[in-house]
Amino acid sequence: MSVSNSDNWITAVMALRNARQVVVFSGAGVSAQSGIPTFRDEDGFWKRFPPEQFANWRGLLQMAATNPHRVAEFVYNVISPIAAAKPNEAHLAITRMEQYVSATVVTQNIDRLHQLAGSTRVLEVHGSLFDIQDVSTGKKIRQFQHQDLAAVAALLKEYMDMQRSILSLLNSLRQFYSFDLNINYRPDIVLFGDDLPEPTWSDACRSAEQCDVLLSVGTSGAVYPAAMIPEYASAAGATIINIDPQPCDGYWLQGTAGEMVPRLVKAAWESDQNGDE
Ligand code: APR
């Protein structure tokens, strides 16, 4: 059982300060303070929308035929927080790391907040809600802006509030997603059972194997193969640091991302202190 204590803190600060290559492996916890719910916390997303029904395309399409209102509610609850979200102090501190070390972000999140904060090397191993994929070719064919997602969320809300029929909703959504039979566009996100995007996944594995430190921020490590990333880094000899309110393996720094990441970046590179908490 790992204990969060000042020894872990000093180890983390010194490891980062001496690192040449750092991987930041992020999960939903890094965006929690931006208003995006996590998946497996007490109030987690999967508690409201069971993944066996919602986290795969077949389940979603089957439900769309029998209970379109419930699917609209699910999609609204995915899109609305992301459309409104802004990077928090954790995202901004992760961006500042690039001034001091070669930093690669491997994120499981689809909210694009790392890029919005200014991180320049971000590997989205679960895709992005902002990219639209042509299912027949697998190619990204369009990139949404926040206002597009906000417009889609507003249309879904009107349908959920019975101010718009399902046909009117689908017709209005066609400007964003094509539903015509021959070409099917959909958000370029990875649901359960999907392959991870390439070369993104291979690049993420290589970054993990080459880094000196892997800083894991806000992930339960419950979903594979993404959860292999810290294991690849550890097997290659990297120091593994975990920032999470809940107990973690490795050097666990207990706390929220918004509080701990800025403090860690400051102690490692932005102050001449010896890194005491
Ligand atoms: N700061 C840091 N960590 C936090 C915060 C916070 N403010 N709030 C919650 N956490 C931690 C939780 O303690 C938990 O360990 O973030 C983690 C969130 O875990 P999950 O909800 O399981 O999210 P994640 O690990 O990203 O899930 C991985 O599962 O359902 C799939 O595709 C989905 O990418 C997702 C993957």
PDB file of C-alpha atoms and ligand atoms in Angstrom:
ATOM      1  CA  MET A   1       0.000   0.000   0.000  1.00  0.00           C
ATOM      2  CA  SER A   2       1.573   3.236  -1.047  1.00  0.00           C
ATOM      3  CA  VAL A   3       1.645   6.136   1.382  1.00  0.00           C
ATOM      4  CA  SER A   4       1.670   9.750   0.306  1.00  0.00           C
ATOM      5  CA  ASN A   5       4.387  11.439   2.327  1.00  0.00           C
ATOM      6  CA  SER A   6       7.186  13.965   2.149  1.00  0.00           C
ATOM      7  CA  ASP A   7       9.696  11.296   1.048  1.00  0.00           C
ATOM      8  CA  ASN A   8       7.534  10.677  -2.034  1.00  0.00           C
ATOM      9  CA  TRP A   9       7.359  14.412  -2.598  1.00  0.00           C
ATOM     10  CA  ILE A  10      11.125  14.929  -2.517  1.00  0.00           C
ATOM     11  CA  THR A  11      11.679  11.854  -4.713  1.00  0.00           C
ATOM     12  CA  ALA A  12       9.170  13.188  -7.233  1.00  0.00           C
ATOM     13  CA  VAL A  13      10.689  16.676  -7.285  1.00  0.00           C
ATOM     14  CA  MET A  14      14.243  15.417  -7.695  1.00  0.00           C
ATOM     15  CA  ALA A  15      13.256  12.827 -10.347  1.00  0.00           C
ATOM     16  CA  LEU A  16      11.512  15.500 -12.417  1.00  0.00           C
ATOM     17  CA  ARG A  17      14.332  17.995 -11.935  1.00  0.00           C
ATOM     18  CA  ASN A  18      16.862  15.458 -13.280  1.00  0.00           C
ATOM     19  CA  ALA A  19      14.658  14.032 -16.016  1.00  0.00           C
ATOM     20  CA  ARG A  20      15.403  14.422 -19.720  1.00  0.00           C
ATOM     21  CA  GLN A  21      12.106  13.002 -20.949  1.00  0.00           C
ATOM     22  CA  VAL A  22       8.813  13.054 -19.058  1.00  0.00           C
ATOM     23  CA  VAL A  23       5.492  11.467 -19.973  1.00  0.00           C
ATOM     24  CA  VAL A  24       2.351  12.845 -18.371  1.00  0.00           C
ATOM     25  CA  PHE A  25      -0.306  10.128 -18.423  1.00  0.00           C
ATOM     26  CA  SER A  26      -3.677  11.750 -17.745  1.00  0.00           C
ATOM     27  CA  GLY A  27      -7.177  10.514 -17.077  1.00  0.00           C
ATOM     28  CA  ALA A  28     -10.535  12.066 -16.236  1.00  0.00           C
ATOM     29  CA  GLY A  29      -9.234  13.331 -12.868  1.00  0.00           C
ATOM     30  CA  VAL A  30      -7.082  15.987 -14.540  1.00  0.00           C
ATOM     31  CA  SER A  31     -10.249  17.551 -16.006  1.00  0.00           C
ATOM     32  CA  ALA A  32     -12.490  17.095 -12.957  1.00  0.00           C
ATOM     33  CA  GLN A  33     -11.792  20.656 -11.793  1.00  0.00           C
ATOM     34  CA  SER A  34     -12.764  21.905 -15.246  1.00  0.00           C
ATOM     35  CA  GLY A  35     -16.285  20.612 -14.602  1.00  0.00           C
ATOM     36  CA  ILE A  36     -16.061  17.348 -16.543  1.00  0.00           C
ATOM     37  CA  PRO A  37     -17.245  14.357 -14.467  1.00  0.00           C
ATOM     38  CA  THR A  38     -14.958  11.386 -13.974  1.00  0.00           C
ATOM     39  CA  PHE A  39     -16.209   7.894 -14.816  1.00  0.00           C
ATOM     40  CA  ARG A  40     -15.758   5.765 -11.681  1.00  0.00           C
ATOM     41  CA  ASP A  41     -15.968   8.116  -8.719  1.00  0.00           C
ATOM     42  CA  GLU A  42     -19.032   7.982  -6.458  1.00  0.00           C
ATOM     43  CA  ASP A  43     -20.830  10.480  -8.739  1.00  0.00           C
ATOM     44  CA  GLY A  44     -19.099   9.042 -11.800  1.00  0.00           C
ATOM     45  CA  PHE A  45     -20.455   9.052 -15.316  1.00  0.00           C
ATOM     46  CA  TRP A  46     -20.745   5.272 -15.588  1.00  0.00           C
ATOM     47  CA  LYS A  47     -22.925   5.217 -12.459  1.00  0.00           C
ATOM     48  CA  ARG A  48     -25.550   7.178 -14.441  1.00  0.00           C
ATOM     49  CA  PHE A  49     -24.964   5.524 -17.809  1.00  0.00           C
ATOM     50  CA  PRO A  50     -23.881   1.855 -17.426  1.00  0.00           C
ATOM     51  CA  PRO A  51     -20.941   1.248 -19.809  1.00  0.00           C
ATOM     52  CA  GLU A  52     -22.249  -2.146 -20.963  1.00  0.00           C
ATOM     53  CA  GLN A  53     -25.167  -0.261 -22.537  1.00  0.00           C
ATOM     54  CA  PHE A  54     -23.574   3.064 -23.453  1.00  0.00           C
ATOM     55  CA  ALA A  55     -19.841   2.602 -23.918  1.00  0.00           C
ATOM     56  CA  ASN A  56     -20.046   0.690 -27.215  1.00  0.00           C
ATOM     57  CA  TRP A  57     -21.435   1.661 -30.609  1.00  0.00           C
ATOM     58  CA  ARG A  58     -23.727  -1.415 -30.945  1.00  0.00           C
ATOM     59  CA  GLY A  59     -25.342  -0.770 -27.566  1.00  0.00           C
ATOM     60  CA  LEU A  60     -25.862   2.884 -28.437  1.00  0.00           C
ATOM     61  CA  LEU A  61     -27.408   2.131 -31.845  1.00  0.00           C
ATOM     62  CA  GLN A  62     -29.718  -0.525 -30.371  1.00  0.00           C
ATOM     63  CA  MET A  63     -30.850   1.895 -27.677  1.00  0.00           C
ATOM     64  CA  ALA A  64     -31.316   4.681 -30.249  1.00  0.00           C
ATOM     65  CA  ALA A  65     -33.947   2.498 -31.918  1.00  0.00           C
ATOM     66  CA  THR A  66     -35.855   1.767 -28.717  1.00  0.00           C
ATOM     67  CA  ASN A  67     -35.145   4.696 -26.394  1.00  0.00           C
ATOM     68  CA  PRO A  68     -33.783   7.677 -28.356  1.00  0.00           C
ATOM     69  CA  HIS A  69     -34.490  10.028 -25.452  1.00  0.00           C
ATOM     70  CA  ARG A  70     -32.090   8.101 -23.197  1.00  0.00           C
ATOM     71  CA  VAL A  71     -29.382   8.150 -25.907  1.00  0.00           C
ATOM     72  CA  ALA A  72     -29.897  11.901 -26.318  1.00  0.00           C
ATOM     73  CA  GLU A  73     -29.517  12.296 -22.539  1.00  0.00           C
ATOM     74  CA  PHE A  74     -26.264  10.290 -22.619  1.00  0.00           C
ATOM     75  CA  VAL A  75     -24.799  12.220 -25.548  1.00  0.00           C
ATOM     76  CA  TYR A  76     -25.860  15.531 -23.968  1.00  0.00           C
ATOM     77  CA  ASN A  77     -24.109  14.609 -20.707  1.00  0.00           C
ATOM     78  CA  VAL A  78     -20.932  13.739 -22.615  1.00  0.00           C
ATOM     79  CA  ILE A  79     -20.869  16.811 -24.832  1.00  0.00           C
ATOM     80  CA  SER A  80     -22.247  19.615 -22.642  1.00  0.00           C
ATOM     81  CA  PRO A  81     -19.500  19.672 -19.915  1.00  0.00           C
ATOM     82  CA  ILE A  82     -16.744  19.388 -22.560  1.00  0.00           C
ATOM     83  CA  ALA A  83     -18.227  22.186 -24.671  1.00  0.00           C
ATOM     84  CA  ALA A  84     -18.178  24.481 -21.616  1.00  0.00           C
ATOM     85  CA  ALA A  85     -14.854  23.340 -20.103  1.00  0.00           C
ATOM     86  CA  LYS A  86     -11.724  25.472 -19.804  1.00  0.00           C
ATOM     87  CA  PRO A  87      -8.233  24.203 -18.902  1.00  0.00           C
ATOM     88  CA  ASN A  88      -7.586  24.253 -15.148  1.00  0.00           C
ATOM     89  CA  GLU A  89      -4.349  24.911 -13.202  1.00  0.00           C
ATOM     90  CA  ALA A  90      -3.230  21.316 -13.754  1.00  0.00           C
ATOM     91  CA  HIS A  91      -3.446  21.549 -17.551  1.00  0.00           C
ATOM     92  CA  LEU A  92      -1.643  24.902 -17.479  1.00  0.00           C
ATOM     93  CA  ALA A  93       1.156  23.580 -15.235  1.00  0.00           C
ATOM     94  CA  ILE A  94       1.590  20.547 -17.517  1.00  0.00           C
ATOM     95  CA  THR A  95       1.987  22.961 -20.430  1.00  0.00           C
ATOM     96  CA  ARG A  96       4.694  24.885 -18.498  1.00  0.00           C
ATOM     97  CA  MET A  97       6.683  21.649 -18.111  1.00  0.00           C
ATOM     98  CA  GLU A  98       7.611  21.968 -21.791  1.00  0.00           C
ATOM     99  CA  GLN A  99       9.827  24.965 -20.881  1.00  0.00           C
ATOM    100  CA  TYR A 100      12.009  22.748 -18.701  1.00  0.00           C
ATOM    101  CA  VAL A 101      11.960  19.210 -20.113  1.00  0.00           C
ATOM    102  CA  SER A 102      10.915  17.173 -23.144  1.00  0.00           C
ATOM    103  CA  ALA A 103       7.305  16.452 -22.139  1.00  0.00           C
ATOM    104  CA  THR A 104       4.799  14.219 -23.910  1.00  0.00           C
ATOM    105  CA  VAL A 105       1.178  14.064 -22.758  1.00  0.00           C
ATOM    106  CA  VAL A 106      -0.532  10.700 -23.230  1.00  0.00           C
ATOM    107  CA  THR A 107      -4.156  11.346 -22.413  1.00  0.00           C
ATOM    108  CA  GLN A 108      -7.181   9.066 -22.135  1.00  0.00           C
ATOM    109  CA  ASN A 109      -9.397  12.139 -22.234  1.00  0.00           C
ATOM    110  CA  ILE A 110     -11.370  13.266 -25.287  1.00  0.00           C
ATOM    111  CA  ASP A 111     -11.851  16.876 -24.109  1.00  0.00           C
ATOM    112  CA  ARG A 112      -8.804  18.465 -25.858  1.00  0.00           C
ATOM    113  CA  LEU A 113      -8.064  20.563 -22.742  1.00  0.00           C
ATOM    114  CA  HIS A 114      -4.337  19.794 -22.837  1.00  0.00           C
ATOM    115  CA  GLN A 115      -4.077  21.356 -26.307  1.00  0.00           C
ATOM    116  CA  LEU A 116      -6.312  24.261 -25.266  1.00  0.00           C
ATOM    117  CA  ALA A 117      -3.902  24.869 -22.343  1.00  0.00           C
ATOM    118  CA  GLY A 118      -0.993  24.992 -24.811  1.00  0.00           C
ATOM    119  CA  SER A 119       0.604  21.537 -24.625  1.00  0.00           C
ATOM    120  CA  THR A 120       2.175  20.852 -28.014  1.00  0.00           C
ATOM    121  CA  ARG A 121       2.789  17.095 -27.910  1.00  0.00           C
ATOM    122  CA  VAL A 122      -0.451  15.364 -26.915  1.00  0.00           C
ATOM    123  CA  LEU A 123      -1.263  11.763 -27.798  1.00  0.00           C
ATOM    124  CA  GLU A 124      -5.019  11.147 -27.492  1.00  0.00           C
ATOM    125  CA  VAL A 125      -5.140   7.365 -27.114  1.00  0.00           C
ATOM    126  CA  HIS A 126      -8.949   7.413 -26.786  1.00  0.00           C
ATOM    127  CA  GLY A 127      -9.452   9.914 -29.607  1.00  0.00           C
ATOM    128  CA  SER A 128     -11.205  13.250 -29.374  1.00  0.00           C
ATOM    129  CA  LEU A 129     -14.788  14.470 -29.316  1.00  0.00           C
ATOM    130  CA  PHE A 130     -13.661  17.328 -31.547  1.00  0.00           C
ATOM    131  CA  ASP A 131     -12.656  15.146 -34.497  1.00  0.00           C
ATOM    132  CA  ILE A 132     -15.188  13.603 -36.857  1.00  0.00           C
ATOM    133  CA  GLN A 133     -14.261  10.306 -38.485  1.00  0.00           C
ATOM    134  CA  ASP A 134     -15.511   8.872 -41.766  1.00  0.00           C
ATOM    135  CA  VAL A 135     -16.276   5.343 -40.559  1.00  0.00           C
ATOM    136  CA  SER A 136     -15.809   3.810 -44.022  1.00  0.00           C
ATOM    137  CA  THR A 137     -12.205   5.060 -44.314  1.00  0.00           C
ATOM    138  CA  GLY A 138     -11.319   5.717 -40.645  1.00  0.00           C
ATOM    139  CA  LYS A 139     -10.040   9.122 -41.736  1.00  0.00           C
ATOM    140  CA  LYS A 140     -10.644  12.328 -39.773  1.00  0.00           C
ATOM    141  CA  ILE A 141     -12.801  14.465 -42.008  1.00  0.00           C
ATOM    142  CA  ARG A 142     -13.672  17.437 -39.826  1.00  0.00           C
ATOM    143  CA  GLN A 143     -12.615  19.161 -36.638  1.00  0.00           C
ATOM    144  CA  PHE A 144     -15.273  20.665 -34.392  1.00  0.00           C
ATOM    145  CA  GLN A 145     -14.824  23.875 -32.432  1.00  0.00           C
ATOM    146  CA  HIS A 146     -16.260  24.392 -28.945  1.00  0.00           C
ATOM    147  CA  GLN A 147     -19.166  26.347 -30.397  1.00  0.00           C
ATOM    148  CA  ASP A 148     -20.088  23.374 -32.625  1.00  0.00           C
ATOM    149  CA  LEU A 149     -20.296  21.107 -29.571  1.00  0.00           C
ATOM    150  CA  ALA A 150     -22.293  23.756 -27.715  1.00  0.00           C
ATOM    151  CA  ALA A 151     -24.736  23.952 -30.654  1.00  0.00           C
ATOM    152  CA  VAL A 152     -25.150  20.154 -30.710  1.00  0.00           C
ATOM    153  CA  ALA A 153     -25.709  20.151 -26.918  1.00  0.00           C
ATOM    154  CA  ALA A 154     -28.382  22.856 -27.284  1.00  0.00           C
ATOM    155  CA  LEU A 155     -30.224  20.847 -29.975  1.00  0.00           C
ATOM    156  CA  LEU A 156     -30.135  17.732 -27.770  1.00  0.00           C
ATOM    157  CA  LYS A 157     -31.447  19.744 -24.810  1.00  0.00           C
ATOM    158  CA  GLU A 158     -34.375  21.046 -26.877  1.00  0.00           C
ATOM    159  CA  TYR A 159     -35.228  17.450 -27.806  1.00  0.00           C
ATOM    160  CA  MET A 160     -34.857  16.294 -24.196  1.00  0.00           C
ATOM    161  CA  ASP A 161     -37.170  19.132 -23.096  1.00  0.00           C
ATOM    162  CA  MET A 162     -39.754  18.080 -25.724  1.00  0.00           C
ATOM    163  CA  GLN A 163     -39.283  21.331 -27.632  1.00  0.00           C
ATOM    164  CA  ARG A 164     -38.130  19.483 -30.754  1.00  0.00           C
ATOM    165  CA  SER A 165     -39.177  16.195 -32.391  1.00  0.00           C
ATOM    166  CA  ILE A 166     -36.673  13.422 -33.066  1.00  0.00           C
ATOM    167  CA  LEU A 167     -36.938  14.075 -36.820  1.00  0.00           C
ATOM    168  CA  SER A 168     -36.308  17.766 -36.331  1.00  0.00           C
ATOM    169  CA  LEU A 169     -33.324  16.897 -34.104  1.00  0.00           C
ATOM    170  CA  LEU A 170     -31.801  14.484 -36.640  1.00  0.00           C
ATOM    171  CA  ASN A 171     -32.382  16.949 -39.443  1.00  0.00           C
ATOM    172  CA  SER A 172     -30.687  19.736 -37.488  1.00  0.00           C
ATOM    173  CA  LEU A 173     -27.779  17.462 -36.501  1.00  0.00           C
ATOM    174  CA  ARG A 174     -27.068  16.620 -40.160  1.00  0.00           C
ATOM    175  CA  GLN A 175     -25.039  19.841 -40.465  1.00  0.00           C
ATOM    176  CA  PHE A 176     -22.679  18.293 -37.916  1.00  0.00           C
ATOM    177  CA  TYR A 177     -22.904  14.503 -38.421  1.00  0.00           C
ATOM    178  CA  SER A 178     -24.024  12.817 -41.643  1.00  0.00           C
ATOM    179  CA  PHE A 179     -26.563  10.070 -41.059  1.00  0.00           C
ATOM    180  CA  ASP A 180     -27.016   9.178 -44.741  1.00  0.00           C
ATOM    181  CA  LEU A 181     -26.689   5.462 -45.309  1.00  0.00           C
ATOM    182  CA  ASN A 182     -23.602   5.319 -47.542  1.00  0.00           C
ATOM    183  CA  ILE A 183     -21.290   7.551 -45.488  1.00  0.00           C
ATOM    184  CA  ASN A 184     -21.432   7.525 -41.716  1.00  0.00           C
ATOM    185  CA  TYR A 185     -19.535  10.181 -39.846  1.00  0.00           C
ATOM    186  CA  ARG A 186     -19.126   9.889 -36.120  1.00  0.00           C
ATOM    187  CA  PRO A 187     -17.004  11.366 -33.318  1.00  0.00           C
ATOM    188  CA  ASP A 188     -13.460  10.008 -33.518  1.00  0.00           C
ATOM    189  CA  ILE A 189     -13.566   8.513 -30.006  1.00  0.00           C
ATOM    190  CA  VAL A 190     -12.622   5.039 -28.787  1.00  0.00           C
ATOM    191  CA  LEU A 191     -15.411   3.090 -27.122  1.00  0.00           C
ATOM    192  CA  PHE A 192     -15.074  -0.336 -25.528  1.00  0.00           C
ATOM    193  CA  GLY A 193     -14.140  -2.932 -28.133  1.00  0.00           C
ATOM    194  CA  ASP A 194     -12.636  -0.361 -30.523  1.00  0.00           C
ATOM    195  CA  ASP A 195      -8.990  -0.505 -31.602  1.00  0.00           C
ATOM    196  CA  LEU A 196      -6.845   2.349 -30.345  1.00  0.00           C
ATOM    197  CA  PRO A 197      -5.836   4.871 -33.012  1.00  0.00           C
ATOM    198  CA  GLU A 198      -2.560   4.371 -34.849  1.00  0.00           C
ATOM    199  CA  PRO A 199       0.148   5.647 -34.992  1.00  0.00           C
ATOM    200  CA  THR A 200      -0.986   7.419 -31.785  1.00  0.00           C
ATOM    201  CA  TRP A 201      -0.969   4.257 -29.675  1.00  0.00           C
ATOM    202  CA  SER A 202       2.450   3.092 -30.911  1.00  0.00           C
ATOM    203  CA  ASP A 203       3.850   6.583 -30.312  1.00  0.00           C
ATOM    204  CA  ALA A 204       2.432   6.544 -26.771  1.00  0.00           C
ATOM    205  CA  CYS A 205       4.027   3.170 -26.011  1.00  0.00           C
ATOM    206  CA  ARG A 206       7.377   4.343 -27.389  1.00  0.00           C
ATOM    207  CA  SER A 207       7.233   7.549 -25.321  1.00  0.00           C
ATOM    208  CA  ALA A 208       6.533   5.494 -22.193  1.00  0.00           C
ATOM    209  CA  GLU A 209       9.477   3.194 -22.896  1.00  0.00           C
ATOM    210  CA  GLN A 210      11.854   6.135 -23.449  1.00  0.00           C
ATOM    211  CA  CYS A 211      10.896   8.407 -20.543  1.00  0.00           C
ATOM    212  CA  ASP A 212      12.798   8.871 -17.271  1.00  0.00           C
ATOM    213  CA  VAL A 213       9.684   9.871 -15.326  1.00  0.00           C
ATOM    214  CA  LEU A 214       6.016   9.095 -15.886  1.00  0.00           C
ATOM    215  CA  LEU A 215       3.667  11.452 -14.038  1.00  0.00           C
ATOM    216  CA  SER A 216       0.216   9.843 -13.856  1.00  0.00           C
ATOM    217  CA  VAL A 217      -2.525  12.381 -13.102  1.00  0.00           C
ATOM    218  CA  GLY A 218      -6.124  11.475 -12.262  1.00  0.00           C
ATOM    219  CA  THR A 219      -6.622   7.985 -13.627  1.00  0.00           C
ATOM    220  CA  SER A 220      -7.964   4.829 -12.009  1.00  0.00           C
ATOM    221  CA  GLY A 221      -5.868   2.693 -14.350  1.00  0.00           C
ATOM    222  CA  ALA A 222      -8.976   0.568 -14.872  1.00  0.00           C
ATOM    223  CA  VAL A 223      -9.025   0.432 -18.664  1.00  0.00           C
ATOM    224  CA  TYR A 224      -6.647  -1.497 -20.889  1.00  0.00           C
ATOM    225  CA  PRO A 225      -4.645  -1.280 -23.047  1.00  0.00           C
ATOM    226  CA  ALA A 226      -4.261   2.428 -22.047  1.00  0.00           C
ATOM    227  CA  ALA A 227      -3.410   1.398 -18.471  1.00  0.00           C
ATOM    228  CA  MET A 228      -0.356  -0.436 -19.854  1.00  0.00           C
ATOM    229  CA  ILE A 229       1.398   2.928 -20.401  1.00  0.00           C
ATOM    230  CA  PRO A 230       2.674   3.308 -16.792  1.00  0.00           C
ATOM    231  CA  GLU A 231       3.618  -0.386 -16.814  1.00  0.00           C
ATOM    232  CA  TYR A 232       5.714   0.075 -19.986  1.00  0.00           C
ATOM    233  CA  ALA A 233       7.424   3.075 -18.408  1.00  0.00           C
ATOM    234  CA  SER A 234       8.104   1.255 -15.148  1.00  0.00           C
ATOM    235  CA  ALA A 235       9.451  -1.820 -16.975  1.00  0.00           C
ATOM    236  CA  ALA A 236      11.849   0.477 -18.836  1.00  0.00           C
ATOM    237  CA  GLY A 237      13.152   1.866 -15.527  1.00  0.00           C
ATOM    238  CA  ALA A 238      11.195   5.124 -15.289  1.00  0.00           C
ATOM    239  CA  THR A 239      10.173   6.668 -11.960  1.00  0.00           C
ATOM    240  CA  ILE A 240       6.382   6.517 -11.651  1.00  0.00           C
ATOM    241  CA  ILE A 241       4.686   9.380  -9.811  1.00  0.00           C
ATOM    242  CA  ASN A 242       0.924   9.289  -9.179  1.00  0.00           C
ATOM    243  CA  ILE A 243      -1.198  12.342  -8.365  1.00  0.00           C
ATOM    244  CA  ASP A 244      -4.653  11.329  -7.171  1.00  0.00           C
ATOM    245  CA  PRO A 245      -6.870  11.885  -4.091  1.00  0.00           C
ATOM    246  CA  GLN A 246      -7.201   8.091  -3.857  1.00  0.00           C
ATOM    247  CA  PRO A 247      -4.329   5.699  -2.943  1.00  0.00           C
ATOM    248  CA  CYS A 248      -2.105   4.689  -5.868  1.00  0.00           C
ATOM    249  CA  ASP A 249       0.987   2.600  -6.525  1.00  0.00           C
ATOM    250  CA  GLY A 250       4.414   4.118  -7.092  1.00  0.00           C
ATOM    251  CA  TYR A 251       5.275   7.494  -5.569  1.00  0.00           C
ATOM    252  CA  TRP A 252       1.789   8.626  -4.618  1.00  0.00           C
ATOM    253  CA  LEU A 253       1.209  12.348  -4.063  1.00  0.00           C
ATOM    254  CA  GLN A 254      -2.225  12.613  -2.470  1.00  0.00           C
ATOM    255  CA  GLY A 255      -4.338  15.484  -3.676  1.00  0.00           C
ATOM    256  CA  THR A 256      -6.231  16.946  -6.570  1.00  0.00           C
ATOM    257  CA  ALA A 257      -4.605  17.657  -9.920  1.00  0.00           C
ATOM    258  CA  GLY A 258      -5.424  21.370  -9.738  1.00  0.00           C
ATOM    259  CA  GLU A 259      -3.594  21.652  -6.410  1.00  0.00           C
ATOM    260  CA  MET A 260      -0.701  19.182  -6.763  1.00  0.00           C
ATOM    261  CA  VAL A 261       0.498  19.540 -10.372  1.00  0.00           C
ATOM    262  CA  PRO A 262       1.257  23.299 -10.165  1.00  0.00           C
ATOM    263  CA  ARG A 263       3.014  22.776  -6.799  1.00  0.00           C
ATOM    264  CA  LEU A 264       5.090  19.929  -8.235  1.00  0.00           C
ATOM    265  CA  VAL A 265       6.108  21.872 -11.372  1.00  0.00           C
ATOM    266  CA  LYS A 266       7.012  24.879  -9.209  1.00  0.00           C
ATOM    267  CA  ALA A 267       9.074  22.791  -6.766  1.00  0.00           C
ATOM    268  CA  ALA A 268      10.861  20.912  -9.563  1.00  0.00           C
ATOM    269  CA  TRP A 269      11.745  23.787 -11.878  1.00  0.00           C
ATOM    270  CA  GLU A 270      10.430  27.122 -10.698  1.00  0.00           C
ATOM    271  CA  SER A 271      11.935  27.600  -7.266  1.00  0.00           C
ATOM    272  CA  ASP A 272      15.388  27.167  -5.791  1.00  0.00           C
ATOM    273  CA  GLN A 273      13.951  25.347  -2.755  1.00  0.00           C
ATOM    274  CA  ASN A 274      14.964  21.722  -2.247  1.00  0.00           C
ATOM    275  CA  GLY A 275      11.432  20.679  -3.019  1.00  0.00           C
ATOM    276  CA  ASP A 276      10.011  20.371   0.511  1.00  0.00           C
ATOM    277  CA  GLU A 277       6.241  20.451   0.496  1.00  0.00           C
TER     278      GLU A 277
HETATM  279  N1  APR B   1      -7.671  15.439  -9.339  1.00  0.00           N
HETATM  280  C1  APR B   1      -6.963  14.306  -9.564  1.00  0.00           C
HETATM  281  N2  APR B   1      -7.530  13.075  -9.630  1.00  0.00           N
HETATM  282  C2  APR B   1      -8.871  13.010  -9.435  1.00  0.00           C
HETATM  283  C3  APR B   1      -9.675  14.152  -9.187  1.00  0.00           C
HETATM  284  C4  APR B   1      -9.006  15.405  -9.147  1.00  0.00           C
HETATM  285  N3  APR B   1      -9.685  16.545  -8.916  1.00  0.00           N
HETATM  286  N4  APR B   1     -10.964  13.739  -9.054  1.00  0.00           N
HETATM  287  C5  APR B   1     -10.961  12.395  -9.221  1.00  0.00           C
HETATM  288  N5  APR B   1      -9.704  11.959  -9.441  1.00  0.00           N
HETATM  289  C6  APR B   1      -9.226  10.605  -9.706  1.00  0.00           C
HETATM  290  C7  APR B   1     -10.065   9.500  -9.115  1.00  0.00           C
HETATM  291  O1  APR B   1      -9.649   9.213  -7.785  1.00  0.00           O
HETATM  292  C8  APR B   1      -9.731   8.340 -10.069  1.00  0.00           C
HETATM  293  O2  APR B   1      -8.546   7.671  -9.662  1.00  0.00           O
HETATM  294  O3  APR B   1      -9.286  10.422 -11.098  1.00  0.00           O
HETATM  295  C9  APR B   1      -9.460   9.044 -11.403  1.00  0.00           C
HETATM  296  C10 APR B   1     -10.611   8.917 -12.375  1.00  0.00           C
HETATM  297  O4  APR B   1     -10.745   7.570 -12.730  1.00  0.00           O
HETATM  298  P1  APR B   1     -11.847   7.178 -13.821  1.00  0.00           P
HETATM  299  O5  APR B   1     -13.120   7.865 -13.512  1.00  0.00           O
HETATM  300  O6  APR B   1     -11.815   5.685 -13.950  1.00  0.00           O
HETATM  301  O7  APR B   1     -11.322   7.841 -15.186  1.00  0.00           O
HETATM  302  P2  APR B   1     -10.149   7.311 -16.110  1.00  0.00           P
HETATM  303  O8  APR B   1      -9.079   6.658 -15.321  1.00  0.00           O
HETATM  304  O9  APR B   1      -9.741   8.438 -16.977  1.00  0.00           O
HETATM  305  O10 APR B   1     -10.885   6.202 -17.018  1.00  0.00           O
HETATM  306  C11 APR B   1     -10.118   5.608 -18.037  1.00  0.00           C
HETATM  307  O11 APR B   1     -12.119   4.530 -18.847  1.00  0.00           O
HETATM  308  O12 APR B   1     -14.337   4.568 -19.306  1.00  0.00           O
HETATM  309  C12 APR B   1     -13.094   4.662 -19.865  1.00  0.00           C
HETATM  310  O13 APR B   1     -12.608   5.729 -21.888  1.00  0.00           O
HETATM  311  C13 APR B   1     -12.876   5.990 -20.534  1.00  0.00           C
HETATM  312  O14 APR B   1     -10.789   7.177 -20.793  1.00  0.00           O
HETATM  313  C14 APR B   1     -11.655   6.561 -19.847  1.00  0.00           C
HETATM  314  C15 APR B   1     -11.012   5.327 -19.224  1.00  0.00           C
END
